[in-house]
Short mmCIF file of C-alpha atoms in Angstrom, two decimals:
data_model
loop_
_atom_site.label_atom_id
_atom_site.label_comp_id
_atom_site.label_asym_id
_atom_site.label_seq_id
_atom_site.Cartn_x
_atom_site.Cartn_y
_atom_site.Cartn_z
CA MET A 1 -1.05 0.34 -1.34
CA HIS A 2 -2.19 2.68 1.43
CA LEU A 3 -0.67 5.66 -0.45
CA ILE A 4 -2.51 4.66 -3.65
CA SER A 5 -5.80 4.32 -1.75
CA ASN A 6 -5.41 7.78 -0.24
CA LEU A 7 -4.64 9.22 -3.69
CA ALA A 8 -7.77 7.60 -5.13
CA TYR A 9 -9.85 9.01 -2.29
CA HIS A 10 -8.65 12.57 -2.94
CA LEU A 11 -9.08 12.22 -6.71
CA VAL A 12 -12.74 11.39 -6.19
CA HIS A 13 -13.13 14.59 -4.16
CA ILE A 14 -11.41 16.61 -6.91
CA ASN A 15 -13.62 14.99 -9.54
CA ARG A 16 -16.75 15.84 -7.56
CA ILE A 17 -15.69 19.49 -7.27
CA ILE A 18 -14.95 19.79 -11.02
CA TYR A 19 -18.39 18.52 -11.99
CA ARG A 20 -20.31 20.50 -9.38
CA ILE A 21 -21.43 23.25 -11.78
CA THR A 22 -24.15 24.69 -9.56
CA PRO A 23 -23.41 25.46 -5.89
CA LYS A 24 -25.43 23.28 -3.49
CA TYR A 25 -27.20 26.17 -1.85
CA HIS A 26 -28.76 27.20 -5.19
CA ILE A 27 -30.67 23.94 -5.69
CA ASP A 28 -33.50 22.38 -3.74
CA CYS A 29 -33.52 18.86 -2.30
CA HIS A 30 -35.29 17.37 -5.32
CA GLN A 31 -32.70 18.74 -7.75
CA TYR A 32 -29.88 17.76 -5.44
CA ASN A 33 -31.24 14.23 -5.22
CA GLN A 34 -31.09 13.90 -9.01
CA VAL A 35 -27.45 14.99 -9.00
CA LYS A 36 -26.55 12.46 -6.30
CA ILE A 37 -28.51 9.45 -7.54
CA LEU A 38 -25.38 7.75 -8.94
CA LEU A 39 -23.57 8.31 -5.66
CA LEU A 40 -26.23 6.47 -3.68
CA ASP A 41 -26.42 3.47 -6.03
CA GLY A 42 -29.45 1.93 -4.33
CA ILE A 43 -28.89 3.24 -0.80
CA MET A 44 -32.36 4.71 -0.42
CA GLU A 45 -33.25 3.77 3.17
CA GLY A 46 -32.15 5.26 6.45
CA VAL A 47 -32.68 4.42 10.12
CA ILE A 48 -32.62 7.01 12.90
CA LEU A 49 -32.42 5.90 16.53
CA ALA A 50 -34.62 8.03 18.79
CA ALA A 51 -35.80 5.65 21.52
CA GLY A 52 -33.64 7.07 24.32
CA TYR A 53 -34.95 9.26 27.12
CA GLY A 54 -32.42 12.10 26.97
CA SER A 55 -32.21 12.32 30.75
CA ARG A 56 -29.53 15.01 30.81
CA LEU A 57 -31.80 17.43 28.92
CA ARG A 58 -34.95 16.92 30.98
CA SER A 59 -34.37 20.16 32.86
CA ILE A 60 -34.97 22.18 29.66
CA ALA A 61 -37.13 19.84 27.56
CA SER A 62 -40.87 19.35 28.00
CA GLY A 63 -41.00 16.51 25.46
CA PRO A 64 -38.63 14.10 23.73
CA LYS A 65 -35.03 15.14 23.22
CA PHE A 66 -35.33 14.80 19.44
CA LEU A 67 -37.92 17.61 19.35
CA ILE A 68 -35.80 20.19 21.19
CA ASP A 69 -35.89 23.42 19.21
CA ILE A 70 -32.68 24.28 17.36
CA ASN A 71 -33.08 27.51 15.40
CA GLY A 72 -36.78 26.93 14.86
CA LYS A 73 -36.44 23.27 13.86
CA PRO A 74 -36.67 20.10 15.96
CA LEU A 75 -33.32 18.44 16.57
CA ILE A 76 -34.28 15.36 14.54
CA TYR A 77 -34.87 17.58 11.50
CA TYR A 78 -31.11 17.97 11.02
CA PRO A 79 -30.17 14.32 10.32
CA LEU A 80 -33.42 13.84 8.38
CA TYR A 81 -32.64 16.80 6.13
CA SER A 82 -29.08 15.64 5.50
CA MET A 83 -30.39 12.21 4.48
CA ALA A 84 -33.03 13.75 2.22
CA LYS A 85 -30.44 15.99 0.62
CA ILE A 86 -28.31 13.08 -0.62
CA GLY A 87 -31.33 11.18 -1.95
CA VAL A 88 -32.45 8.84 0.83
CA ASN A 89 -36.20 8.63 0.25
CA LYS A 90 -37.40 6.55 3.19
CA VAL A 91 -36.34 6.80 6.83
CA TYR A 92 -37.43 4.62 9.73
CA VAL A 93 -37.38 6.47 13.05
CA VAL A 94 -37.15 4.10 16.03
CA VAL A 95 -38.84 5.53 19.13
CA ASN A 96 -40.17 4.27 22.47
CA TYR A 97 -43.86 4.20 23.34
CA ASP A 98 -43.59 7.40 25.39
CA ASN A 99 -42.31 9.28 22.32
CA LEU A 100 -44.68 7.72 19.81
CA GLU A 101 -47.42 10.33 20.10
CA TYR A 102 -44.92 13.15 19.63
CA ILE A 103 -43.26 11.78 16.50
CA LEU A 104 -46.60 10.93 14.88
CA LYS A 105 -47.76 14.49 15.49
CA PHE A 106 -44.63 16.18 14.17
CA LYS A 107 -43.42 13.95 11.34
CA ASN A 108 -45.92 15.28 8.81
CA ASN A 109 -45.05 18.89 9.65
CA LEU A 110 -41.33 18.64 8.90
CA GLU A 111 -41.72 19.72 5.24
CA LEU A 112 -39.16 17.26 3.92
CA ASN A 113 -39.25 15.38 0.64
CA ILE A 114 -38.83 12.06 2.44
CA ASP A 115 -41.08 9.22 3.59
CA ILE A 116 -40.82 9.00 7.39
CA ARG A 117 -41.99 5.73 8.96
CA VAL A 118 -42.17 5.15 12.71
CA VAL A 119 -41.00 1.96 14.43
CA VAL A 120 -41.51 1.32 18.16
CA ASN A 121 -38.84 -0.24 20.35
CA GLU A 122 -40.99 -1.90 22.99
CA GLU A 123 -37.96 -2.49 25.24
CA PRO A 124 -35.85 0.69 25.13
CA GLN A 125 -34.13 -0.34 28.36
CA ARG A 126 -32.22 -2.88 26.26
CA GLY A 127 -30.17 -0.08 24.69
CA ASN A 128 -29.81 1.60 21.32
CA GLY A 129 -28.27 -1.56 19.92
CA TYR A 130 -31.67 -3.14 20.46
CA SER A 131 -33.29 -0.14 18.74
CA LEU A 132 -31.19 -0.97 15.68
CA TYR A 133 -32.29 -4.60 15.95
CA THR A 134 -35.93 -3.45 16.08
CA ALA A 135 -35.49 -1.96 12.60
CA ARG A 136 -34.97 -5.46 11.15
CA LYS A 137 -38.75 -5.68 10.73
CA VAL A 138 -38.87 -2.87 8.19
CA VAL A 139 -35.52 -2.39 6.42
CA ARG A 140 -35.65 -3.90 2.94
CA GLU A 141 -32.60 -2.54 1.11
CA ASP A 142 -29.31 -4.45 1.15
CA GLN A 143 -27.57 -1.37 2.55
CA PHE A 144 -28.85 1.47 4.69
CA ILE A 145 -27.67 4.60 6.48
CA LEU A 146 -27.89 4.62 10.29
CA SER A 147 -27.84 7.82 12.35
CA MET A 148 -28.43 9.05 15.85
CA SER A 149 -31.35 11.47 16.20
CA ASP A 150 -29.40 13.99 18.29
CA HIS A 151 -26.46 14.64 15.94
CA ILE A 152 -26.19 17.69 13.69
CA TYR A 153 -24.03 17.18 10.60
CA PRO A 154 -24.10 18.40 6.98
CA ALA A 155 -24.91 16.15 4.02
CA LYS A 156 -21.20 16.12 3.22
CA VAL A 157 -20.69 13.67 6.09
CA LEU A 158 -23.01 11.15 4.45
CA GLU A 159 -21.34 11.72 1.08
CA LYS A 160 -17.97 10.90 2.63
CA VAL A 161 -19.25 7.71 4.24
CA ILE A 162 -20.87 6.50 1.01
CA GLU A 163 -17.84 7.34 -1.13
CA PHE A 164 -15.55 5.62 1.36
CA LYS A 165 -17.70 2.49 1.20
CA LYS A 166 -17.50 2.44 -2.59
CA ILE A 167 -13.75 3.05 -2.81
CA PHE A 168 -12.24 1.30 0.21
CA ALA A 169 -14.87 -0.90 1.81
CA GLY A 170 -17.00 -2.52 -0.86
CA ASP A 171 -17.03 -5.83 1.00
CA ALA A 172 -17.56 -4.37 4.49
CA GLU A 173 -20.82 -5.06 6.31
CA VAL A 174 -20.36 -2.01 8.56
CA VAL A 175 -18.78 1.39 7.99
CA VAL A 176 -18.43 3.48 11.13
CA GLY A 177 -18.17 7.23 10.68
CA GLY A 178 -15.23 8.60 12.64
CA ASP A 179 -13.48 11.93 13.04
CA SER A 180 -9.72 12.07 13.58
CA ILE A 181 -9.75 15.83 14.23
CA PRO A 182 -13.03 16.61 16.08
CA ARG A 183 -13.37 20.31 16.89
CA PHE A 184 -16.66 20.58 18.74
CA ILE A 185 -16.71 17.51 20.95
CA ASP A 186 -15.96 16.79 24.60
CA VAL A 187 -13.58 13.92 23.94
CA ASP A 188 -13.82 12.67 27.53
CA GLU A 189 -17.55 12.04 27.01
CA ALA A 190 -17.29 10.74 23.46
CA THR A 191 -17.23 7.21 22.08
CA LYS A 192 -13.74 6.50 20.79
CA ILE A 193 -12.54 4.33 17.92
CA LEU A 194 -9.25 2.59 17.31
CA ALA A 195 -8.59 1.80 13.64
CA ASP A 196 -5.53 0.46 11.84
CA SER A 197 -3.84 1.94 8.76
CA ASP A 198 -6.14 -0.04 6.46
CA PHE A 199 -9.26 1.52 8.05
CA ASN A 200 -10.18 -1.68 9.93
CA LEU A 201 -11.93 -1.12 13.24
CA ILE A 202 -9.87 -2.59 16.08
CA ASN A 203 -11.93 -1.38 19.05
CA ILE A 204 -14.72 1.03 19.96
CA GLY A 205 -15.94 2.36 23.31
CA LYS A 206 -15.96 5.34 25.65
CA ASP A 207 -13.12 4.11 27.85
CA LEU A 208 -10.42 3.59 25.24
CA VAL A 209 -7.04 5.04 26.19
CA ASN A 210 -5.55 4.61 22.73
CA TYR A 211 -7.78 5.71 19.86
CA THR A 212 -7.60 7.21 16.38
CA HIS A 213 -11.09 8.67 15.87
CA ILE A 214 -14.23 9.85 17.63
CA ASP A 215 -17.49 8.10 16.74
CA ILE A 216 -19.73 10.62 14.90
CA GLY A 217 -22.99 8.66 15.22
CA VAL A 218 -23.32 7.95 11.49
CA PHE A 219 -22.96 4.48 9.97
CA MET A 220 -23.55 2.53 6.81
CA MET A 221 -24.61 -1.07 7.25
CA SER A 222 -25.54 -4.18 5.36
CA ARG A 223 -28.88 -5.76 6.17
CA ASN A 224 -26.82 -8.83 7.05
CA VAL A 225 -26.07 -7.28 10.46
CA PHE A 226 -29.57 -8.14 11.68
CA TYR A 227 -28.75 -11.86 11.58
CA TYR A 228 -25.81 -11.29 13.93
CA ALA A 229 -27.81 -8.89 16.11
CA ALA A 230 -30.45 -11.62 16.53
CA GLU A 231 -27.71 -14.00 17.62
CA TYR A 232 -26.50 -11.46 20.19
CA PHE A 233 -29.92 -10.75 21.68
CA ARG A 234 -30.72 -14.45 22.00
CA ASN A 235 -27.85 -14.61 24.47
CA TYR A 236 -27.70 -11.16 26.07
CA PHE A 237 -30.28 -8.67 27.30
CA GLU A 238 -28.74 -5.26 26.63
CA ALA A 239 -26.37 -3.63 24.16
CA GLY A 240 -25.38 -0.14 23.29
CA LEU A 241 -24.53 0.32 19.64
CA SER A 242 -20.78 0.21 20.30
CA LYS A 243 -21.08 -3.13 22.05
CA LEU A 244 -23.11 -4.51 19.17
CA ILE A 245 -20.55 -3.29 16.62
CA LYS A 246 -17.80 -5.04 18.59
CA TRP A 247 -19.94 -8.17 18.51
CA PHE A 248 -20.23 -7.88 14.73
CA LYS A 249 -16.45 -7.58 14.44
CA ASN A 250 -15.78 -10.50 16.78
CA ARG A 251 -18.23 -12.66 14.83
CA GLY A 252 -16.22 -12.07 11.67
CA LEU A 253 -18.05 -9.20 9.97
CA ARG A 254 -15.88 -6.66 8.20
CA VAL A 255 -16.06 -3.32 10.02
CA LYS A 256 -14.30 -0.30 8.49
CA VAL A 257 -13.85 3.27 9.73
CA CYS A 258 -14.42 6.31 7.49
CA ASP A 259 -12.60 9.45 8.59
CA ILE A 260 -14.60 12.65 7.95
CA GLU A 261 -11.47 14.67 8.78
CA GLY A 262 -12.91 17.54 10.78
CA VAL A 263 -16.17 18.27 8.95
CA PRO A 264 -18.16 20.16 11.63
CA TRP A 265 -20.70 18.06 13.55
CA LYS A 266 -22.07 18.00 17.07
CA ASP A 267 -24.09 15.72 19.32
CA ILE A 268 -26.55 17.42 21.67
CA ASP A 269 -26.43 15.67 25.05
CA THR A 270 -26.54 18.43 27.66
CA PRO A 271 -27.93 21.96 28.18
CA GLU A 272 -24.36 23.19 27.73
CA ASP A 273 -24.16 21.54 24.30
CA LEU A 274 -27.38 23.27 23.29
CA TYR A 275 -26.18 26.67 24.45
CA MET A 276 -22.79 26.31 22.73
CA VAL A 277 -24.42 25.38 19.41
CA LEU A 278 -26.98 28.17 19.52
CA MET A 279 -24.91 31.00 20.94
CA GLY A 280 -21.41 29.80 21.74
CA GLU A 281 -18.24 28.65 20.05
CA TYR A 282 -19.96 25.63 18.45
CA ARG A 283 -22.20 27.87 16.37
CA GLU A 284 -20.07 27.02 13.32
CA VAL A 285 -21.72 23.58 13.24
CA LEU A 286 -25.08 25.20 12.48
CA ASN A 287 -23.53 27.69 10.07
CA ILE A 288 -21.95 24.90 8.02
CA TRP A 289 -25.16 22.86 8.08
CA GLU A 290 -27.20 25.87 6.90
CA ARG A 291 -24.78 26.58 4.05
CA GLY A 292 -24.81 22.93 3.06
CA VAL A 293 -21.03 22.67 2.69
#
């Protein structure tokens, strides 16, 4: 069964290549959205978590981490653009009060064909799991894309996650994006995932000794998760996203792992990360993003 599933997964990729008559970089976002409308199948909302304080970048940042300049664009532009490119038309950005003024000032200057709404996490000290929970007030679609604000990845990553959900995980409430062959990540610092041969998440966290993937900071979720998040936060004060995902699993939700298999991506956590992406050996991440492949 596992062999058949893998074959089906690769056939979908072959099919997509055959019918891609015009290269991606020759079409604008609006045209691209029309091509991908069947792929999305109603997944038109996204959530981006940007309520953290980015303490490790304070030495080089005068404002919020998500507005750090990367090749003339704010860092948050990169996940927003990738979402817009696959057809997501509304994104809720969760910020803290200190960042609110900045995002309101910049969101209308991003020149993206996407409706950006701002949501405030009034208690950011409760973790980015609570930032996700804050989005319960605004998310209306049955399924939505979730992303970190400080991750750079091409639209292909989102395509893979959505296709995986359709082929292997139609009944899953959570799909966690993972990378089994990460090339631009400090694995010691990364959040790790252990999945079984049927793509079921077994465990997730930074301290795992045995793991199969690295968490890429991209997820697909059912709106049903907010019910279980409410249950968690009635009993506990704080949760990072990994802890909340483990809670979902332990409460019986189906959590699957999608392997992006080495598609270049990078999280920007430190000044060293920034330097390596702009001028060092991680520059390929930006090159791939710019080419849209």
